[in-house]
Short mmCIF file of C-alpha atoms in Angstrom, two decimals:
data_model
loop_
_atom_site.label_atom_id
_atom_site.label_comp_id
_atom_site.label_asym_id
_atom_site.label_seq_id
_atom_site.Cartn_x
_atom_site.Cartn_y
_atom_site.Cartn_z
CA UNK A 1 -31.72 77.12 -49.36
CA UNK A 2 -28.13 77.95 -51.69
CA UNK A 3 -25.28 76.46 -50.10
CA UNK A 4 -23.47 79.09 -49.42
CA UNK A 5 -20.00 80.80 -50.22
CA UNK A 6 -17.32 79.96 -47.64
CA UNK A 7 -13.55 80.44 -47.79
CA UNK A 8 -10.65 79.72 -45.55
CA UNK A 9 -7.84 81.70 -45.39
CA UNK A 10 -4.11 80.40 -43.82
CA UNK A 11 -1.09 80.51 -44.97
CA UNK A 12 -0.50 76.87 -44.14
CA UNK A 13 -2.78 74.23 -46.16
CA UNK A 14 -3.93 71.33 -44.71
CA UNK A 15 -3.04 73.92 -42.01
CA UNK A 16 -5.96 74.49 -39.58
CA UNK A 17 -9.23 74.42 -41.24
CA UNK A 18 -8.32 72.43 -44.57
CA UNK A 19 -10.15 68.73 -44.07
CA UNK A 20 -13.00 70.32 -42.69
CA UNK A 21 -13.14 72.44 -45.93
CA UNK A 22 -12.53 69.52 -48.14
CA UNK A 23 -15.38 67.54 -45.80
CA UNK A 24 -17.90 70.39 -46.88
CA UNK A 25 -17.50 70.18 -50.25
CA UNK A 26 -17.84 66.78 -50.31
CA UNK A 27 -20.17 66.16 -48.44
CA UNK A 28 -22.17 68.59 -50.39
CA UNK A 29 -23.02 71.26 -47.62
CA UNK A 30 -20.82 74.39 -48.60
CA UNK A 31 -19.19 75.51 -51.53
CA UNK A 32 -15.89 75.73 -50.08
CA UNK A 33 -11.96 76.89 -51.36
CA UNK A 34 -9.34 76.98 -49.36
CA UNK A 35 -6.58 80.75 -49.63
CA UNK A 36 -2.92 79.31 -49.56
CA UNK A 37 0.27 80.31 -50.23
CA UNK A 38 1.87 80.05 -53.89
CA UNK A 39 4.09 77.01 -52.44
CA UNK A 40 1.15 75.02 -50.92
CA UNK A 41 -1.35 75.37 -53.44
CA UNK A 42 1.02 74.17 -55.29
CA UNK A 43 2.12 71.48 -53.20
CA UNK A 44 -1.37 70.38 -52.54
CA UNK A 45 -2.94 71.01 -56.55
CA UNK A 46 -3.73 66.99 -56.47
CA UNK A 47 -6.68 67.79 -54.22
CA UNK A 48 -8.74 70.15 -56.20
CA UNK A 49 -9.28 73.51 -58.04
CA UNK A 50 -11.37 74.34 -54.86
CA UNK A 51 -7.76 75.17 -53.16
CA UNK A 52 -6.71 78.75 -55.18
CA UNK A 53 -3.25 81.01 -53.90
CA UNK A 54 -3.31 84.15 -52.46
CA UNK A 55 0.57 86.02 -52.48
CA UNK A 56 1.82 87.51 -49.36
CA UNK A 57 2.48 90.81 -49.85
CA UNK A 58 6.45 89.75 -48.70
CA UNK A 59 8.29 87.25 -46.84
CA UNK A 60 6.10 85.98 -44.20
CA UNK A 61 9.19 83.18 -42.63
CA UNK A 62 11.85 84.36 -41.23
CA UNK A 63 13.42 87.41 -38.99
CA UNK A 64 10.61 90.53 -39.90
CA UNK A 65 12.22 94.50 -39.79
CA UNK A 66 11.44 94.97 -36.74
CA UNK A 67 11.30 92.04 -33.72
CA UNK A 68 8.50 93.84 -31.25
CA UNK A 69 6.07 93.86 -33.56
CA UNK A 70 7.43 90.71 -36.28
CA UNK A 71 3.85 88.94 -35.78
CA UNK A 72 1.94 92.50 -36.70
CA UNK A 73 4.91 92.92 -39.69
CA UNK A 74 4.63 89.28 -40.72
CA UNK A 75 0.04 89.27 -40.73
CA UNK A 76 0.07 92.65 -42.22
CA UNK A 77 1.46 91.03 -45.28
CA UNK A 78 -0.52 87.71 -45.18
CA UNK A 79 -3.86 90.32 -44.48
CA UNK A 80 -2.27 92.33 -47.81
CA UNK A 81 -2.03 89.36 -49.56
CA UNK A 82 -5.42 87.99 -48.54
CA UNK A 83 -7.25 91.02 -48.92
CA UNK A 84 -6.23 91.65 -53.19
CA UNK A 85 -6.87 88.10 -53.26
CA UNK A 86 -10.64 88.41 -52.05
CA UNK A 87 -11.49 91.35 -53.80
CA UNK A 88 -9.96 89.36 -57.41
CA UNK A 89 -11.96 86.19 -56.40
CA UNK A 90 -15.63 88.54 -55.36
CA UNK A 91 -15.46 89.80 -59.21
CA UNK A 92 -16.56 86.34 -60.60
CA UNK A 93 -18.12 84.93 -57.31
CA UNK A 94 -19.98 86.96 -53.80
CA UNK A 95 -18.24 85.27 -50.70
CA UNK A 96 -20.74 83.83 -47.79
CA UNK A 97 -18.31 83.60 -45.65
CA UNK A 98 -14.42 84.22 -45.09
CA UNK A 99 -12.61 82.21 -42.39
CA UNK A 100 -9.42 82.93 -41.57
CA UNK A 101 -6.31 81.23 -38.99
CA UNK A 102 -5.59 84.45 -36.44
CA UNK A 103 -2.16 84.37 -37.54
CA UNK A 104 -1.43 82.58 -40.80
CA UNK A 105 -4.91 84.25 -42.13
CA UNK A 106 -4.70 87.90 -40.19
CA UNK A 107 -8.67 89.23 -41.14
CA UNK A 108 -7.52 92.52 -39.79
CA UNK A 109 -6.92 94.40 -43.26
CA UNK A 110 -10.18 93.08 -43.69
CA UNK A 111 -13.30 95.18 -42.01
CA UNK A 112 -15.62 97.02 -43.62
CA UNK A 113 -13.71 95.67 -47.26
CA UNK A 114 -14.57 92.65 -48.38
CA UNK A 115 -18.48 92.34 -48.65
CA UNK A 116 -18.40 89.00 -46.51
CA UNK A 117 -19.21 88.58 -42.82
CA UNK A 118 -15.59 87.34 -41.10
CA UNK A 119 -14.89 84.08 -39.21
CA UNK A 120 -11.65 84.73 -36.87
CA UNK A 121 -9.89 81.53 -35.25
CA UNK A 122 -7.60 82.29 -32.68
CA UNK A 123 -6.17 78.95 -30.76
CA UNK A 124 -4.97 81.92 -27.57
CA UNK A 125 -5.04 84.89 -27.18
CA UNK A 126 -0.82 85.39 -26.33
CA UNK A 127 1.26 83.47 -24.31
CA UNK A 128 1.09 85.80 -21.50
CA UNK A 129 -3.13 84.63 -21.38
CA UNK A 130 -1.52 80.81 -21.91
CA UNK A 131 1.27 81.05 -19.47
CA UNK A 132 4.49 78.77 -19.42
CA UNK A 133 6.78 77.06 -16.54
CA UNK A 134 8.53 80.08 -14.29
CA UNK A 135 11.15 78.01 -14.15
CA UNK A 136 11.87 79.17 -17.77
CA UNK A 137 10.37 82.36 -18.34
CA UNK A 138 10.32 84.01 -20.88
CA UNK A 139 12.76 87.65 -20.38
CA UNK A 140 11.46 91.71 -21.23
CA UNK A 141 11.62 91.03 -24.51
CA UNK A 142 9.97 87.96 -25.13
CA UNK A 143 6.54 89.95 -23.17
CA UNK A 144 6.93 92.86 -25.11
CA UNK A 145 6.39 90.86 -28.02
CA UNK A 146 3.33 88.83 -26.80
CA UNK A 147 1.44 92.39 -25.92
CA UNK A 148 1.49 92.72 -29.85
CA UNK A 149 -0.34 89.70 -30.90
CA UNK A 150 -2.69 90.01 -27.18
CA UNK A 151 -3.65 93.53 -29.07
CA UNK A 152 -4.14 91.64 -32.32
CA UNK A 153 -6.43 89.34 -31.51
CA UNK A 154 -8.31 91.43 -28.69
CA UNK A 155 -9.41 93.46 -31.76
CA UNK A 156 -10.13 90.73 -33.65
CA UNK A 157 -12.41 89.59 -31.07
CA UNK A 158 -13.85 92.73 -31.68
CA UNK A 159 -14.47 93.19 -35.06
CA UNK A 160 -14.88 89.75 -36.16
CA UNK A 161 -18.89 88.45 -37.28
CA UNK A 162 -17.73 85.52 -35.30
CA UNK A 163 -14.81 83.83 -33.58
CA UNK A 164 -14.06 80.79 -32.71
CA UNK A 165 -11.65 78.74 -30.24
CA UNK A 166 -11.37 75.79 -30.03
CA UNK A 167 -12.02 75.22 -25.67
CA UNK A 168 -13.56 77.36 -22.68
CA UNK A 169 -10.52 76.92 -21.49
CA UNK A 170 -9.22 79.41 -24.53
CA UNK A 171 -12.25 81.57 -23.92
CA UNK A 172 -11.83 82.27 -21.02
CA UNK A 173 -8.12 83.30 -20.90
CA UNK A 174 -10.01 86.70 -23.10
CA UNK A 175 -11.46 89.51 -20.89
CA UNK A 176 -14.98 88.54 -19.96
CA UNK A 177 -16.12 92.26 -22.10
CA UNK A 178 -15.04 89.89 -25.38
CA UNK A 179 -16.37 86.79 -24.81
CA UNK A 180 -19.70 87.16 -25.62
CA UNK A 181 -18.67 86.70 -29.14
CA UNK A 182 -17.06 83.66 -29.17
CA UNK A 183 -17.73 80.65 -29.50
CA UNK A 184 -15.79 77.25 -28.73
CA UNK A 185 -16.11 74.35 -31.19
CA UNK A 186 -12.38 72.55 -31.75
CA UNK A 187 -11.53 71.04 -35.38
CA UNK A 188 -12.64 67.69 -36.40
CA UNK A 189 -9.94 64.42 -36.93
CA UNK A 190 -9.55 61.58 -38.23
CA UNK A 191 -9.02 58.79 -35.88
CA UNK A 192 -8.78 55.56 -37.91
CA UNK A 193 -9.71 52.19 -36.53
CA UNK A 194 -9.51 51.49 -32.67
CA UNK A 195 -5.77 50.62 -31.27
CA UNK A 196 -5.15 46.97 -31.87
CA UNK A 197 -2.28 45.90 -30.57
CA UNK A 198 0.09 43.77 -32.02
CA UNK A 199 0.27 39.95 -30.77
CA UNK A 200 2.71 38.81 -28.76
CA UNK A 201 4.46 38.62 -25.39
CA UNK A 202 5.51 42.68 -25.18
CA UNK A 203 6.77 44.70 -23.06
CA UNK A 204 4.03 46.91 -20.60
CA UNK A 205 4.78 50.17 -22.06
CA UNK A 206 4.21 54.08 -21.20
CA UNK A 207 4.01 56.30 -23.59
CA UNK A 208 4.19 60.08 -23.75
CA UNK A 209 2.80 61.33 -26.92
CA UNK A 210 2.51 65.52 -28.17
CA UNK A 211 4.02 67.36 -31.00
CA UNK A 212 6.77 68.48 -29.44
CA UNK A 213 8.65 67.35 -26.26
CA UNK A 214 8.23 70.37 -24.19
CA UNK A 215 7.30 72.32 -20.89
CA UNK A 216 4.30 72.94 -21.55
CA UNK A 217 2.76 69.88 -22.73
CA UNK A 218 4.57 68.20 -18.90
CA UNK A 219 7.34 66.53 -20.97
CA UNK A 220 9.42 67.38 -17.81
CA UNK A 221 6.86 65.60 -15.45
CA UNK A 222 7.03 62.83 -17.45
CA UNK A 223 10.14 62.43 -17.51
CA UNK A 224 10.29 62.72 -13.99
CA UNK A 225 7.75 60.09 -13.59
CA UNK A 226 9.76 57.75 -15.31
CA UNK A 227 12.64 58.61 -13.44
CA UNK A 228 11.26 58.01 -10.36
CA UNK A 229 9.33 54.63 -12.12
CA UNK A 230 12.75 53.55 -13.55
CA UNK A 231 14.81 54.19 -10.25
CA UNK A 232 12.41 51.76 -8.03
CA UNK A 233 13.01 48.89 -10.75
CA UNK A 234 9.27 48.98 -12.06
CA UNK A 235 9.06 46.69 -14.74
CA UNK A 236 8.15 48.87 -18.07
CA UNK A 237 9.17 49.82 -21.37
CA UNK A 238 9.20 53.74 -22.11
CA UNK A 239 8.72 56.05 -24.69
CA UNK A 240 8.64 59.58 -25.28
CA UNK A 241 6.53 60.42 -29.20
CA UNK A 242 7.27 63.62 -30.45
CA UNK A 243 9.83 66.33 -31.52
CA UNK A 244 12.41 67.74 -29.77
CA UNK A 245 13.88 71.04 -31.17
CA UNK A 246 11.22 73.53 -33.27
CA UNK A 247 8.68 75.89 -31.33
CA UNK A 248 6.03 75.27 -28.80
CA UNK A 249 4.02 76.59 -26.25
CA UNK A 250 6.91 78.15 -24.08
CA UNK A 251 10.51 79.42 -23.72
CA UNK A 252 12.17 77.19 -21.92
CA UNK A 253 13.79 76.16 -25.65
CA UNK A 254 15.12 79.98 -24.86
CA UNK A 255 16.01 79.35 -21.82
CA UNK A 256 18.00 75.99 -22.14
CA UNK A 257 20.33 78.67 -25.40
CA UNK A 258 21.25 80.91 -22.07
CA UNK A 259 21.74 78.56 -19.64
CA UNK A 260 24.17 76.29 -21.47
CA UNK A 261 24.98 79.01 -23.80
CA UNK A 262 24.98 76.44 -26.98
CA UNK A 263 25.61 73.10 -25.66
CA UNK A 264 22.65 71.69 -24.85
CA UNK A 265 21.42 71.64 -27.94
CA UNK A 266 17.31 71.69 -26.72
CA UNK A 267 15.12 71.04 -23.89
CA UNK A 268 14.91 67.37 -23.48
CA UNK A 269 18.62 66.72 -23.75
CA UNK A 270 18.42 69.30 -20.60
CA UNK A 271 16.34 66.70 -19.12
CA UNK A 272 18.55 64.05 -19.51
CA UNK A 273 21.23 65.44 -18.18
CA UNK A 274 19.42 65.84 -15.00
CA UNK A 275 17.42 62.48 -14.82
CA UNK A 276 20.48 59.56 -15.67
CA UNK A 277 17.40 57.23 -14.70
CA UNK A 278 15.24 58.56 -17.02
CA UNK A 279 17.20 58.73 -19.94
CA UNK A 280 18.26 55.38 -19.55
CA UNK A 281 15.69 53.77 -20.20
CA UNK A 282 13.58 56.51 -22.37
CA UNK A 283 13.11 55.73 -26.39
CA UNK A 284 12.51 59.09 -28.32
CA UNK A 285 12.41 57.96 -31.67
CA UNK A 286 11.39 61.68 -32.19
CA UNK A 287 9.38 62.83 -35.40
CA UNK A 288 7.92 60.05 -37.20
CA UNK A 289 6.23 59.46 -40.37
CA UNK A 290 2.61 60.10 -40.21
CA UNK A 291 1.73 55.92 -40.28
CA UNK A 292 4.89 54.91 -38.13
CA UNK A 293 3.41 57.16 -35.64
CA UNK A 294 0.29 55.40 -35.54
CA UNK A 295 1.85 52.19 -35.50
CA UNK A 296 3.69 52.82 -32.30
CA UNK A 297 0.83 54.52 -30.62
CA UNK A 298 -1.12 51.54 -30.79
CA UNK A 299 2.03 49.15 -28.78
CA UNK A 300 1.04 51.60 -25.92
CA UNK A 301 -0.63 50.27 -22.84
CA UNK A 302 -0.75 53.72 -21.10
CA UNK A 303 -0.51 56.97 -22.09
CA UNK A 304 0.51 59.64 -18.98
CA UNK A 305 -0.32 63.29 -20.53
CA UNK A 306 0.26 65.80 -17.52
CA UNK A 307 -0.52 69.08 -19.67
CA UNK A 308 0.59 72.06 -18.19
CA UNK A 309 -0.42 74.48 -20.29
CA UNK A 310 -2.45 73.91 -23.48
CA UNK A 311 -5.41 75.16 -24.70
CA UNK A 312 -6.90 72.21 -26.84
CA UNK A 313 -4.28 69.48 -27.59
CA UNK A 314 -4.59 67.70 -30.97
CA UNK A 315 -2.18 65.04 -29.63
CA UNK A 316 -4.07 64.50 -26.37
CA UNK A 317 -7.05 63.77 -28.12
CA UNK A 318 -5.52 61.74 -31.33
CA UNK A 319 -4.82 59.75 -28.55
CA UNK A 320 -8.32 59.46 -26.77
CA UNK A 321 -10.22 59.04 -30.15
CA UNK A 322 -8.59 55.53 -30.70
CA UNK A 323 -8.88 54.38 -27.86
CA UNK A 324 -6.27 55.02 -25.23
CA UNK A 325 -5.89 54.60 -21.44
CA UNK A 326 -4.69 57.86 -20.45
CA UNK A 327 -3.44 59.54 -17.22
CA UNK A 328 -4.19 63.53 -17.26
CA UNK A 329 -4.72 66.73 -15.43
CA UNK A 330 -7.60 67.44 -13.14
CA UNK A 331 -7.82 70.77 -14.36
CA UNK A 332 -7.14 72.95 -17.77
CA UNK A 333 -7.90 71.76 -20.74
CA UNK A 334 -8.10 67.74 -20.75
CA UNK A 335 -10.71 67.94 -18.04
CA UNK A 336 -12.94 69.55 -20.61
CA UNK A 337 -12.59 65.99 -21.93
CA UNK A 338 -11.56 63.41 -20.10
CA UNK A 339 -14.71 62.02 -16.91
CA UNK A 340 -12.42 60.78 -14.21
CA UNK A 341 -12.52 56.97 -14.54
CA UNK A 342 -14.80 56.47 -16.84
CA UNK A 343 -13.23 57.66 -20.37
CA UNK A 344 -9.36 57.54 -18.74
CA UNK A 345 -8.17 58.87 -15.18
CA UNK A 346 -8.26 62.49 -13.27
CA UNK A 347 -5.30 63.36 -10.90
CA UNK A 348 -4.41 66.33 -9.11
CA UNK A 349 0.09 68.00 -9.65
CA UNK A 350 1.24 65.02 -7.33
CA UNK A 351 3.77 62.71 -8.01
CA UNK A 352 2.29 60.70 -5.34
CA UNK A 353 -0.68 60.02 -7.08
CA UNK A 354 0.55 59.25 -10.83
CA UNK A 355 2.70 56.87 -9.66
CA UNK A 356 0.12 54.44 -7.72
CA UNK A 357 -2.05 55.22 -9.48
CA UNK A 358 0.24 54.09 -12.50
CA UNK A 359 1.09 50.75 -10.26
CA UNK A 360 -2.72 50.13 -9.91
CA UNK A 361 -2.97 49.86 -13.87
CA UNK A 362 -0.69 48.13 -14.81
CA UNK A 363 -1.64 44.81 -13.00
CA UNK A 364 -5.61 46.09 -14.11
CA UNK A 365 -5.84 45.02 -18.15
CA UNK A 366 -10.31 44.77 -18.41
CA UNK A 367 -10.07 48.89 -16.40
CA UNK A 368 -7.47 49.84 -19.30
CA UNK A 369 -9.58 48.28 -21.37
CA UNK A 370 -12.95 49.69 -20.29
CA UNK A 371 -11.36 53.42 -20.38
CA UNK A 372 -10.37 52.60 -23.35
CA UNK A 373 -13.40 51.63 -25.04
CA UNK A 374 -15.21 55.03 -23.64
CA UNK A 375 -12.65 57.49 -24.54
CA UNK A 376 -12.93 55.66 -27.93
CA UNK A 377 -16.13 56.77 -28.05
CA UNK A 378 -15.34 59.93 -26.87
CA UNK A 379 -13.25 60.25 -30.07
CA UNK A 380 -15.84 59.53 -32.33
CA UNK A 381 -17.73 63.30 -31.09
CA UNK A 382 -15.00 65.18 -32.53
CA UNK A 383 -14.65 63.14 -35.82
CA UNK A 384 -14.96 65.77 -39.14
CA UNK A 385 -18.22 63.80 -39.74
CA UNK A 386 -19.93 64.72 -36.23
CA UNK A 387 -18.70 68.03 -35.94
CA UNK A 388 -19.20 69.51 -39.99
CA UNK A 389 -23.44 70.07 -38.71
CA UNK A 390 -22.00 72.32 -35.58
CA UNK A 391 -19.51 74.35 -37.78
CA UNK A 392 -22.16 74.65 -40.62
CA UNK A 393 -24.28 76.80 -37.65
CA UNK A 394 -21.38 78.54 -37.15
CA UNK A 395 -20.96 79.99 -40.47
CA UNK A 396 -24.91 80.82 -40.34
CA UNK A 397 -24.24 82.72 -36.93
CA UNK A 398 -21.66 84.25 -38.61
CA UNK A 399 -24.03 85.57 -41.04
CA UNK A 400 -26.72 86.32 -39.23
CA UNK A 401 -24.87 88.99 -37.14
CA UNK A 402 -22.83 90.43 -40.13
CA UNK A 403 -26.81 91.14 -41.87
CA UNK A 404 -27.97 92.36 -37.32
CA UNK A 405 -24.56 94.60 -37.94
CA UNK A 406 -25.30 96.15 -41.33
CA UNK A 407 -28.96 96.40 -40.75
CA UNK A 408 -28.39 99.05 -37.31
CA UNK A 409 -25.66 100.57 -39.27
CA UNK A 410 -27.76 101.53 -42.27
CA UNK A 411 -30.64 103.37 -39.53
CA UNK A 412 -31.09 107.15 -38.65
CA UNK A 413 -30.50 108.59 -35.92
CA UNK A 414 -32.98 109.98 -34.73
CA UNK A 415 -33.07 112.60 -31.74
CA UNK A 416 -35.48 112.79 -29.33
#
């Protein structure tokens, strides 16, 4: 059977599927290409000639012409540029599958316009489905804008030959009538070696690690726990890894701007004002270069991941895949990964239970090590090598779906 030709599409490379694209090509599993914007193509052209460029039909960063349809407008600019590039590609090479990020590789202009199966990757359909903290709600304008994003994703679920979501939790955010065309598969990661803490005496370290120090990731819950522990004199080092600024999966940054009128820079600064005992002990190094980030991870004895809203947290999986001991909520995405007291600890949203478990784990190094070893085993099921065959099965499934759809469309209608 000839190797399928698969084109991944996204305005950012490596982005969501860059490592998978490169891996499938190097492993000889498929003939893969990655279509990205000219700037990203230029920055990464050393990765190989399979990194190609498409030109969006206008600017895709910054404000669009109408706030309420900004993401639709940006997606249209991406989609039109992508369509023209794929048509040009097909003049010299047939394509079996196009794998497109639902927003940054928006495929909605491709339906019925190119000769290939179309796979859409949707992280989650809308913030309405994803959820946010009621303490930091969206305003009417944000809710109205979100409806257009949901519309775009529902359309892709209807028209794509296959939709891939990163978790079962994400899949449940779609209406039941659309779930039949949705498959679950998280992208593959490269965890590197297991944690090897530096030798010598050091303080017991409790950490939080996420892309952003946001409400959705549960950073405010972490700060409350640190504040309680600090006020009771708990002997430990506390550190939070992640960016305090930038976009998040919630509306807390806008809430801070509305409340303080620019006096307070971000949500993290707000929390430090609200919880001074935590502010006095919590290290916040901000975004770190990857090697420095990994070095900090290796010095954390116990990770708290009090996730509130999320559908696939790569930061959590990286911790588990490197052998970290994690406490997480007993609901949502963490409960898909973690088995309680096997490869981590799952707890209800009860701060007293979290505090008791933290104290117990501090005094039980053997239990922490056992949980970390099992977490490392869990992580190996999510490496690129492990997930690549599953992705190839999904891409062939999309090709079969397209063939059936075209076959059904070509049959004449016979009146009874």
